[in-house]
Coordinates of C-alpha atoms and ligand atoms in Angstrom, one line a residue:
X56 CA 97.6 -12.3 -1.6
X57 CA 99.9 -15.2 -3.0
X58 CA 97.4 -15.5 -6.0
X59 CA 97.4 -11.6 -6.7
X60 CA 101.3 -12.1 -6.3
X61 CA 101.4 -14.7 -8.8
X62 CA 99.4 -13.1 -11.6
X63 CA 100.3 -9.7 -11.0
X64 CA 102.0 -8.2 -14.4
X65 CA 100.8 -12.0 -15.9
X66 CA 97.2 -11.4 -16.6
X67 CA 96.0 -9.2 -13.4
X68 CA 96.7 -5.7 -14.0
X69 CA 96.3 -2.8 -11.4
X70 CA 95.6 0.7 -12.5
X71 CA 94.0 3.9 -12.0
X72 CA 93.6 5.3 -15.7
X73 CA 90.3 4.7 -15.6
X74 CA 89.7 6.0 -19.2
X75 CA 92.5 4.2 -21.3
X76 CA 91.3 1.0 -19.1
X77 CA 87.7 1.3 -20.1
X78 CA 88.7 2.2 -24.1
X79 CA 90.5 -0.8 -24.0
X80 CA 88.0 -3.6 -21.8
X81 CA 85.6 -5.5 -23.7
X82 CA 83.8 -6.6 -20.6
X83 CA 83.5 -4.4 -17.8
X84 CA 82.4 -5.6 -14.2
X85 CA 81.2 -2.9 -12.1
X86 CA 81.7 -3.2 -8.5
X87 CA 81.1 -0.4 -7.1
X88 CA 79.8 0.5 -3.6
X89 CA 75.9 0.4 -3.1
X90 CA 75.8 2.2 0.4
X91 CA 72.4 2.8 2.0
X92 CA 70.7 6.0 1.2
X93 CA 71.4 8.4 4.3
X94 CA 69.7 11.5 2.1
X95 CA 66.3 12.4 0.6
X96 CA 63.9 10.1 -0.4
X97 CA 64.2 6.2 0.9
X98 CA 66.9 7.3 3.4
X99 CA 68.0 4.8 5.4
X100 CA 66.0 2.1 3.1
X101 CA 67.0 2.1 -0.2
X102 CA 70.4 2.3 -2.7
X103 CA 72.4 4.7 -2.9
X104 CA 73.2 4.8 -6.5
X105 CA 74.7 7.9 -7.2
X106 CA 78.1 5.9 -7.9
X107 CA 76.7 3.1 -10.3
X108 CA 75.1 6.2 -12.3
X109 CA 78.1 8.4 -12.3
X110 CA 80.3 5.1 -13.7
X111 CA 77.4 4.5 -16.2
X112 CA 78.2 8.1 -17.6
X113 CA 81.5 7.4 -17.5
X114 CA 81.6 4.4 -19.5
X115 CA 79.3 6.3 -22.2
X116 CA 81.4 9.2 -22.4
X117 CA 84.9 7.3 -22.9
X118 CA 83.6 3.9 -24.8
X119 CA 84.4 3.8 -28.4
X120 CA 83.2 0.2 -28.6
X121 CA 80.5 -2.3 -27.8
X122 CA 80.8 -3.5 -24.4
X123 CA 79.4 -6.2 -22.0
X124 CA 78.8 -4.2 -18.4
X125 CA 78.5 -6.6 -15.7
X126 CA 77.0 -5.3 -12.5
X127 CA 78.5 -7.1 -9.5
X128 CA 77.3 -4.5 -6.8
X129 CA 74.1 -5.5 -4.8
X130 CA 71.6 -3.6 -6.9
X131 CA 68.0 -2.9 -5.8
X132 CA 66.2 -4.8 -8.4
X133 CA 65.4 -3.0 -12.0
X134 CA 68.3 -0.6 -12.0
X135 CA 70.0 -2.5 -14.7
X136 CA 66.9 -1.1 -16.9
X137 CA 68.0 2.7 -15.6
X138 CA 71.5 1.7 -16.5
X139 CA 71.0 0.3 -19.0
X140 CA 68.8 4.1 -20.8
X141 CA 72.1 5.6 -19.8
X142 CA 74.0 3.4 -21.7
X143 CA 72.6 3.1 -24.8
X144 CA 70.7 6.9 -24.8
X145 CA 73.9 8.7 -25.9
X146 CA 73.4 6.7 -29.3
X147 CA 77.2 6.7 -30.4
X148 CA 76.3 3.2 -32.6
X149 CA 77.8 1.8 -29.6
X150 CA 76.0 -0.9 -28.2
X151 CA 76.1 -1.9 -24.2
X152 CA 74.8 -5.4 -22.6
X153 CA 74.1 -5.2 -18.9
X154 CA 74.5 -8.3 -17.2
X155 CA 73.8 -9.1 -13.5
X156 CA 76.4 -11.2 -11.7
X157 CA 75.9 -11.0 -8.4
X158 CA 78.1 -11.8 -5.7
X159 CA 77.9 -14.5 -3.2
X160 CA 81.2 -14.0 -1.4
X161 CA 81.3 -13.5 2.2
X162 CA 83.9 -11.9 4.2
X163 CA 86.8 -14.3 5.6
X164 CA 85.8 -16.9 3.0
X165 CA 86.1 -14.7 -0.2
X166 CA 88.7 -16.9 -2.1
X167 CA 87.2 -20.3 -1.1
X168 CA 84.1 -19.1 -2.5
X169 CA 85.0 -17.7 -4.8
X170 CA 87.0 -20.9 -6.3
X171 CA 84.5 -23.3 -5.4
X172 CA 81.0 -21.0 -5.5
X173 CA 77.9 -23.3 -4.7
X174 CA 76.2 -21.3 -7.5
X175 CA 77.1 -18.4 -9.9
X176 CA 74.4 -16.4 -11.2
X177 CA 74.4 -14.8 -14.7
X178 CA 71.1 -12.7 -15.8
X179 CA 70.7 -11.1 -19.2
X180 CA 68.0 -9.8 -21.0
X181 CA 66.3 -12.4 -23.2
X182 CA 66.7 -11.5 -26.3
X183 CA 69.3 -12.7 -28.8
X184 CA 72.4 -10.0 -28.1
X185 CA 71.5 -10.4 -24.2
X186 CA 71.8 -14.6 -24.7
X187 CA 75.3 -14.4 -26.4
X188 CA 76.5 -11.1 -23.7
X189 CA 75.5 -14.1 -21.4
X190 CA 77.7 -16.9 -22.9
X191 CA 80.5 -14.9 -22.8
X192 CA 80.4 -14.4 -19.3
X193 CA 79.3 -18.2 -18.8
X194 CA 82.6 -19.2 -20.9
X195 CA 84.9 -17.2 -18.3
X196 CA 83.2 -18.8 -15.4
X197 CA 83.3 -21.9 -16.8
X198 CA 87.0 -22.1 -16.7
X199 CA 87.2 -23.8 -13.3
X200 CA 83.2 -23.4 -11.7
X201 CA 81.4 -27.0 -13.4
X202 CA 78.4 -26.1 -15.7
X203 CA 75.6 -27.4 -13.7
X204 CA 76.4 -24.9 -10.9
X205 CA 76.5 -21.7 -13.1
X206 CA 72.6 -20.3 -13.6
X207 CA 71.2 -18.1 -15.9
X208 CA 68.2 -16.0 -16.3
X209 CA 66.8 -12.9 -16.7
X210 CA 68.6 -9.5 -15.7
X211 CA 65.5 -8.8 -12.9
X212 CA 65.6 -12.4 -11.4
X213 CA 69.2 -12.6 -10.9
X214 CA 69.2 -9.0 -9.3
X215 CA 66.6 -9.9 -7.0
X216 CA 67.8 -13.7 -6.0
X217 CA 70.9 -11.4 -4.4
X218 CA 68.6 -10.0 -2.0
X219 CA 66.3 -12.7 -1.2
X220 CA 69.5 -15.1 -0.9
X221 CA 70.9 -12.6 1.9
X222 CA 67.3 -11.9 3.5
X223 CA 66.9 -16.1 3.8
X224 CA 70.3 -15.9 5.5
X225 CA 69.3 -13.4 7.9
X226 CA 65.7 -14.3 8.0
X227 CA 67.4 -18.2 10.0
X228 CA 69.4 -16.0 12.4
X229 CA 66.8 -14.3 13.2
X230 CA 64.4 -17.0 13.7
X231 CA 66.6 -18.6 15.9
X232 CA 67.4 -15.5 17.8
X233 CA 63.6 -15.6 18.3
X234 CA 63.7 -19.0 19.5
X235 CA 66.8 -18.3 22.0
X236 CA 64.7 -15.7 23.8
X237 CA 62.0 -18.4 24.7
X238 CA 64.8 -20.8 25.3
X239 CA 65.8 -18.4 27.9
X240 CA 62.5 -18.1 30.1
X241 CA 62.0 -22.1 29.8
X242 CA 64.3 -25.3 30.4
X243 CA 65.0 -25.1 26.7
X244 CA 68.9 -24.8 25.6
X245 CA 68.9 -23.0 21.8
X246 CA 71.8 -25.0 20.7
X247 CA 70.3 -28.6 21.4
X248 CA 67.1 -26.9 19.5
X249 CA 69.2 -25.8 16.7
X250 CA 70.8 -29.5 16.7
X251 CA 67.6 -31.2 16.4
X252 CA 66.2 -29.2 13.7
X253 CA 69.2 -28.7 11.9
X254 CA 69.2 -32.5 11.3
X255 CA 66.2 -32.4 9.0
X256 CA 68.0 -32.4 5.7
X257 CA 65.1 -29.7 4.7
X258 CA 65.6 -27.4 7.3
X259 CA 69.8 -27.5 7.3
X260 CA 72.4 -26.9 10.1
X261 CA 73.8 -24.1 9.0
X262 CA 73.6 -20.6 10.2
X263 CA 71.5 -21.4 13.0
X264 CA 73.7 -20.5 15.7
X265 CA 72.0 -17.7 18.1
X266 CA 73.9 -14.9 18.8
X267 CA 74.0 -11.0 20.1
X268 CA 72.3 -10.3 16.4
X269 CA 74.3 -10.6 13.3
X270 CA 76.1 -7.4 11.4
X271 CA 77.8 -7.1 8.2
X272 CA 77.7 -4.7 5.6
X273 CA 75.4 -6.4 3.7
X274 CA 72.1 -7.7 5.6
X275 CA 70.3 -5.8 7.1
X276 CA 70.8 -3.2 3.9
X277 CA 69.7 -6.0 1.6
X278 CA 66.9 -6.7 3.3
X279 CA 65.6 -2.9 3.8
X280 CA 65.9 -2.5 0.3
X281 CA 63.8 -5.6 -0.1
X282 CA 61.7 -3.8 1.9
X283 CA 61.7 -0.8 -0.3
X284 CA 60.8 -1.9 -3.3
X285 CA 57.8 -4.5 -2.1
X286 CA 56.6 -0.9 -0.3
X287 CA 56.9 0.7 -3.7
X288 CA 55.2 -1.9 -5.3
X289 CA 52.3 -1.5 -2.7
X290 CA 53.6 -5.3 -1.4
X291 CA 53.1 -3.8 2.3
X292 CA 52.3 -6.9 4.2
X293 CA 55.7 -8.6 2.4
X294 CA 57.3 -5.7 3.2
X295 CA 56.4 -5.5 7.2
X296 CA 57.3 -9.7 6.9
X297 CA 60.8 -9.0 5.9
X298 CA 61.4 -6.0 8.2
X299 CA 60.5 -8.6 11.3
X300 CA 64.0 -10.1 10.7
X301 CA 65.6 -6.5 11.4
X302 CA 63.4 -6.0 13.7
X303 CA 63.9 -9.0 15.8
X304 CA 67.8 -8.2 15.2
X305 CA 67.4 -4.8 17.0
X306 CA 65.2 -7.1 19.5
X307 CA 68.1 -9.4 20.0
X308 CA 71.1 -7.1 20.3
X309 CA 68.8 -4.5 23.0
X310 CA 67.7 -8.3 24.8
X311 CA 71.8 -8.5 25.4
X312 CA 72.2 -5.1 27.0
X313 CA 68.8 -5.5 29.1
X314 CA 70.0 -8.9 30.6
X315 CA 73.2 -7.7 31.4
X316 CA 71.5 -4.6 33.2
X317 CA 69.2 -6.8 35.0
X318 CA 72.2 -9.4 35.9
X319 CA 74.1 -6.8 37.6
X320 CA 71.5 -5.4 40.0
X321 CA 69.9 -2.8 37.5
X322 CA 73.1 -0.7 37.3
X323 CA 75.7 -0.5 35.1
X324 CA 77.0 2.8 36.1
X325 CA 80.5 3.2 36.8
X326 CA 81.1 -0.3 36.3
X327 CA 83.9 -1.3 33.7
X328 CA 82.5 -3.4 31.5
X329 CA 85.2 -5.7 29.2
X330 CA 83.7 -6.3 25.8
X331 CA 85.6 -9.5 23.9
X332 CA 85.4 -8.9 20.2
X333 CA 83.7 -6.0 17.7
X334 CA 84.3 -7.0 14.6
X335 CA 81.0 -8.1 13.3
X336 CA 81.9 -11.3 12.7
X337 CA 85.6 -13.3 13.8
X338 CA 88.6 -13.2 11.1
X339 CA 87.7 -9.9 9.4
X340 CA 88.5 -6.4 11.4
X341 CA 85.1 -5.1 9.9
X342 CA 83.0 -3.7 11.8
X343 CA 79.9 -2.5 10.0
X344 CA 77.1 -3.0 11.7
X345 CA 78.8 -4.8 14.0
X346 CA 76.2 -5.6 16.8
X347 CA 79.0 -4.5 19.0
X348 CA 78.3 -0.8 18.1
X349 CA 74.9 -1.0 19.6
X350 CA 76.3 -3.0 22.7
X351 CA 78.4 -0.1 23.7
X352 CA 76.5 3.1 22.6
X353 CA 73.5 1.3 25.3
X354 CA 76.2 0.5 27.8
X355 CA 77.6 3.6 28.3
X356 CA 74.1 5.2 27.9
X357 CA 73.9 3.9 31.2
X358 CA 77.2 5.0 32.2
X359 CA 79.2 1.9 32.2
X360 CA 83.0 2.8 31.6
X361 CA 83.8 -0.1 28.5
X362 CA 87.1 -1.2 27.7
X363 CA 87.1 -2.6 24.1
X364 CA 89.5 -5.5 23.2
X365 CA 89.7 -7.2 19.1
X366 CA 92.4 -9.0 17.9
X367 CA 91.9 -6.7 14.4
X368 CA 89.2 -4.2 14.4
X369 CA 90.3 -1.8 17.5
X370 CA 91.3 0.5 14.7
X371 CA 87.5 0.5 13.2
X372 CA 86.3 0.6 16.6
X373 CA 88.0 3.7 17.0
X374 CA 86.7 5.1 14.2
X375 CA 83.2 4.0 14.9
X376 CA 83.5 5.4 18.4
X377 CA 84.9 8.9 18.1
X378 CA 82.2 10.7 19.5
X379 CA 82.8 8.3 22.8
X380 CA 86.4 8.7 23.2
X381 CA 86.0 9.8 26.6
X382 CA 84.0 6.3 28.3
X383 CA 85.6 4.0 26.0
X384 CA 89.2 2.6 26.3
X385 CA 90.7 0.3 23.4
X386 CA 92.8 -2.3 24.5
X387 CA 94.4 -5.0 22.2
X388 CA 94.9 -7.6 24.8
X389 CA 92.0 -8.8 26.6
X390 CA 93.2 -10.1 30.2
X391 CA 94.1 -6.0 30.5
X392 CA 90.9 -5.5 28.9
X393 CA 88.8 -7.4 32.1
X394 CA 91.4 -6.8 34.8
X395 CA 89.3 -4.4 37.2
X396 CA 86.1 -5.1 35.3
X397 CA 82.8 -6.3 36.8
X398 CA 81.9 -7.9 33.5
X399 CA 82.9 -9.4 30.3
X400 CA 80.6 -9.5 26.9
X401 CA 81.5 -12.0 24.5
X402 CA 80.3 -9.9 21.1
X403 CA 82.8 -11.6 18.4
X404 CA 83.1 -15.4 18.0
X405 CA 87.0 -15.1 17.7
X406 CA 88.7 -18.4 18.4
X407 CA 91.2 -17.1 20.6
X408 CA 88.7 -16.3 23.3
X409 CA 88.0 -20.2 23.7
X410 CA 91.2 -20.3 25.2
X411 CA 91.6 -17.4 27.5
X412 CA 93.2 -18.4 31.0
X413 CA 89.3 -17.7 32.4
X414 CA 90.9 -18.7 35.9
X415 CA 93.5 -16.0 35.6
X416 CA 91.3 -13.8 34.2
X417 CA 88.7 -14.3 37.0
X418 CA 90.6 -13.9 40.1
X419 CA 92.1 -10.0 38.2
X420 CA 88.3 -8.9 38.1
X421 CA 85.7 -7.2 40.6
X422 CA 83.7 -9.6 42.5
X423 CA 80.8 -10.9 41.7
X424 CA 82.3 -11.1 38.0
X425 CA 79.2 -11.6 35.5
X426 CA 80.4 -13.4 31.9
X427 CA 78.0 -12.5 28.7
X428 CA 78.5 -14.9 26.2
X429 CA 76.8 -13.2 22.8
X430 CA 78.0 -15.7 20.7
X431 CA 77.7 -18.8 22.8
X432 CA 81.3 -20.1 22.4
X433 CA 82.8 -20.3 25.8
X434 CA 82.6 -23.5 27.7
X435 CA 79.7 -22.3 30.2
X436 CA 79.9 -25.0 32.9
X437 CA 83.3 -24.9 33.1
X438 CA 83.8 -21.1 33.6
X439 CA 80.6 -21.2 35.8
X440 CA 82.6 -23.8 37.9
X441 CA 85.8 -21.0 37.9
X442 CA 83.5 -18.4 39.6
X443 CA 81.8 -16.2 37.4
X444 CA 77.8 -15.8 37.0
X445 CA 77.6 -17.0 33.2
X446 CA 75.3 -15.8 31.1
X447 CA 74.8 -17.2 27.5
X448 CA 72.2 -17.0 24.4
X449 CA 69.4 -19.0 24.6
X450 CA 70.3 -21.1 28.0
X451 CA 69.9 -21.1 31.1
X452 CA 72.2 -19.0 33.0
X453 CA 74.6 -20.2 35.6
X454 CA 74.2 -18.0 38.9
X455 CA 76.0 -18.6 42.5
X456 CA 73.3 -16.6 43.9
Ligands
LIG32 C1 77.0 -12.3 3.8 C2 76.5 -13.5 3.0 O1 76.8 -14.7 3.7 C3 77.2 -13.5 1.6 O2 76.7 -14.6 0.8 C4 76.9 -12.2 0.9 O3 77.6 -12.2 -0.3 C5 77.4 -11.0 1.8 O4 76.7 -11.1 3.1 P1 79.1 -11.7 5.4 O5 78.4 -10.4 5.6 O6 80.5 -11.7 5.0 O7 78.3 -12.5 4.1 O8 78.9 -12.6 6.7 P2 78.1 -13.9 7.1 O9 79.1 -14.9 7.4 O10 77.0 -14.2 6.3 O11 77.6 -13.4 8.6 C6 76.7 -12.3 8.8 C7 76.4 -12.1 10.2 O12 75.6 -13.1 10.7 C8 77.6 -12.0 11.1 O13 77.5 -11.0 12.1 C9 77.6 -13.4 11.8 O14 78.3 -13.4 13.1 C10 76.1 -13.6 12.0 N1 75.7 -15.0 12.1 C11 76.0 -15.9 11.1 C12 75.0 -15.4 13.2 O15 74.8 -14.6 14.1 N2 74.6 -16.7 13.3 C13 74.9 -17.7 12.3 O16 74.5 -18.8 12.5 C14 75.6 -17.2 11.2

């Protein structure tokens, strides 16, 4: 906010005449959404384009002079070449370079990334107009990112290092998720496991943290549109590989619901159930895919009456929930969320659930009071200690019966 504030009117400009703006722009970055197909052919899989194409046409129909389009949305590999017909088909003796730029941000980290990017990715096509649109896009970049972390290639490798970058990602969470299910059944604690392996500088610590499943607007749609186009390509056993990591996600998040069932005597019904956190990930009220969606839609399947608490996405929640207004309760702060409740379900790391009065919260609930921890943040022994049955990823649980 302070940095839109302080170049507001300077050099950052905010309007909605789209045609004067395009007239004017010599480059162009297109960041428009890349939702997943829910029509027609690849539904639920692939892209849905239908606003990339419709900007394309715009561009063509207002442009009076050559332009450098940068694509910034996550684009299922080769549609820069389908963009790029549209472009250049209504021959004005304009002439358009696509560029691929994709975008590494993630959400509650966007400016920090964004400043200091571990890599920015510039594609073009490889030919002599394609190599100087490239440059020019390099030069802005190179205003404050250093040289050696800005990449470039072709249009089709930069497209597709987008979604293998996010399918890696998911692919570690996922493995680990595996892992925490094994953990579970044996002596094994997933975190310690995650340590240990995390400390082989090849393997990496990072995003190895088991959880309920992860969410987001952009994996799991990545990776099915990975799977898409290694399908069309007749890749099938690559495609069935990459589907495992949303497939062990939907394993993960329906492992969470079962073991809270099975915890609390095989019924659920009638029981209020307090869930801490839907966002889909803490500092962001986005929900999208949140894991926490599934979590509830199962829970009152089985006719568990949930109350809902987030410190920011209640309004989302809402939204995502209409059609179970009359199960689900809303409920901003959480020791009214689990007064009454049987059980809590920890589905959002948020950091200001590490420091709920659990004692307080304990002696407000129904007895025997069952704790969920989908994210594995609360301090288990310790609320174990206070009274409740705790239950978290990839660890033993801690009973009193
Ligand atoms: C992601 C990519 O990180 C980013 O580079 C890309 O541009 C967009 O997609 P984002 O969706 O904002 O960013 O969230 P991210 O921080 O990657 O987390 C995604 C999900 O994985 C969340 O639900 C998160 O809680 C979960 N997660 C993450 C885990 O369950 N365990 C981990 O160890 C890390």
């Amino acid at each position: 906010m302070d940095i839109v504030k302080k170049s507001r009117g300077r050099n950052l400009f905010f309007s909605t005449d789209i045609e004067e703006n395009i007239r004017k722009a010599d480059i162009i970055f297109v960041s428009v959404n890349t939702p997943t197909k829910t029509y027609g052919s690849g539904a639920g899989k692939t892209a849905d384009l239908q606003y990339w194409e419709k900007t394309a046409r715009n561009i063509v129909r207002i442009a009076e002079s050559d332009k450098i389009i940068v694509e910034k949305s996550t684009l299922p590999v080769r549609t820069a070449e389908a963009m790029e017909r549209i472009l250049n088909t209504m021959n004005k003796g304009i002439h358009f370079d696509v560029i691929s730029n994709p975008e590494f941000l993630a959400e509650g980290t966007a400016i920090s990334d964004l400043e200091n990017p571990d890599r920015v990715l510039i594609g073009s096509h490889e030919t002599d107009k394609g190599r100087r649109a490239r440059e020019e896009i390099v030069e802005i970049y190179a205003n404050w990112v250093p040289r050696d972390r800005i990449i470039t290639c072709d249009v089709w490798s930069a497209e597709l290092s987008k979604l293998v970058a996010n399918a890696f990602l998911a692919q570690r969470i996922s493995s680990i998720n595996s892992i925490s299910a094994l953990c579970e059944r044996t002596q094994a604690d997933v975190k310690k496991v995650a340590h240990a392996i995390g400390m082989d500088s090849r393997i990496g610590s990072k995003f190895l943290n088991a959880s309920v499943g992860f969410g987001g607007s952009c994996f799991r749609k990545d990776i099915l549109n990975l799977v898409y186009i290694c399908e069309h390509y007749g890749l099938h056993e690559v495609a069935q590989y990459w589907e495992s990591v949303v497939k062990i996600n939907e394993y993960q998040e329906g492992r969470f619901v079962k073991t809270m069932i099975h915890a609390m005597f095989n019924t659920i019904a009638h029981k209020r159930i307090a869930l801490f956190g839907f966002a889909f990930k803490a500092n962001t009220g986005d929900t999208r895919e949140s894991p926490a969606i599934y979590v509830v839609r199962k829970l009152v399947e089985e006719h568990a009456r949930v109350v809902i608490t987030d410190p920011e996405a209640l309004r989302n929640a809402e939204q995502d929930l209409k059609d179970l207004h009359e199960y689900v309760e809303f409920e901003p702060d959480p020791y009214k969320a689990a007064r009454h409740a049987h059980a809590i379900a920890v589905t959002t790391e948020w950091d200001q659930y590490k420091t709920l009065d659990y004692k307080k919260i304990f002696e407000n609930m129904e007895k025997p009071a069952f704790l969920f921890d989908g994210r594995n943040i609360l301090d288990h022994q310790k609320i174990h200690e206070i009274g409740f049955n705790v239950y978290p990823i990839g660890k033993q649980s801690l009973v009193h019966f």
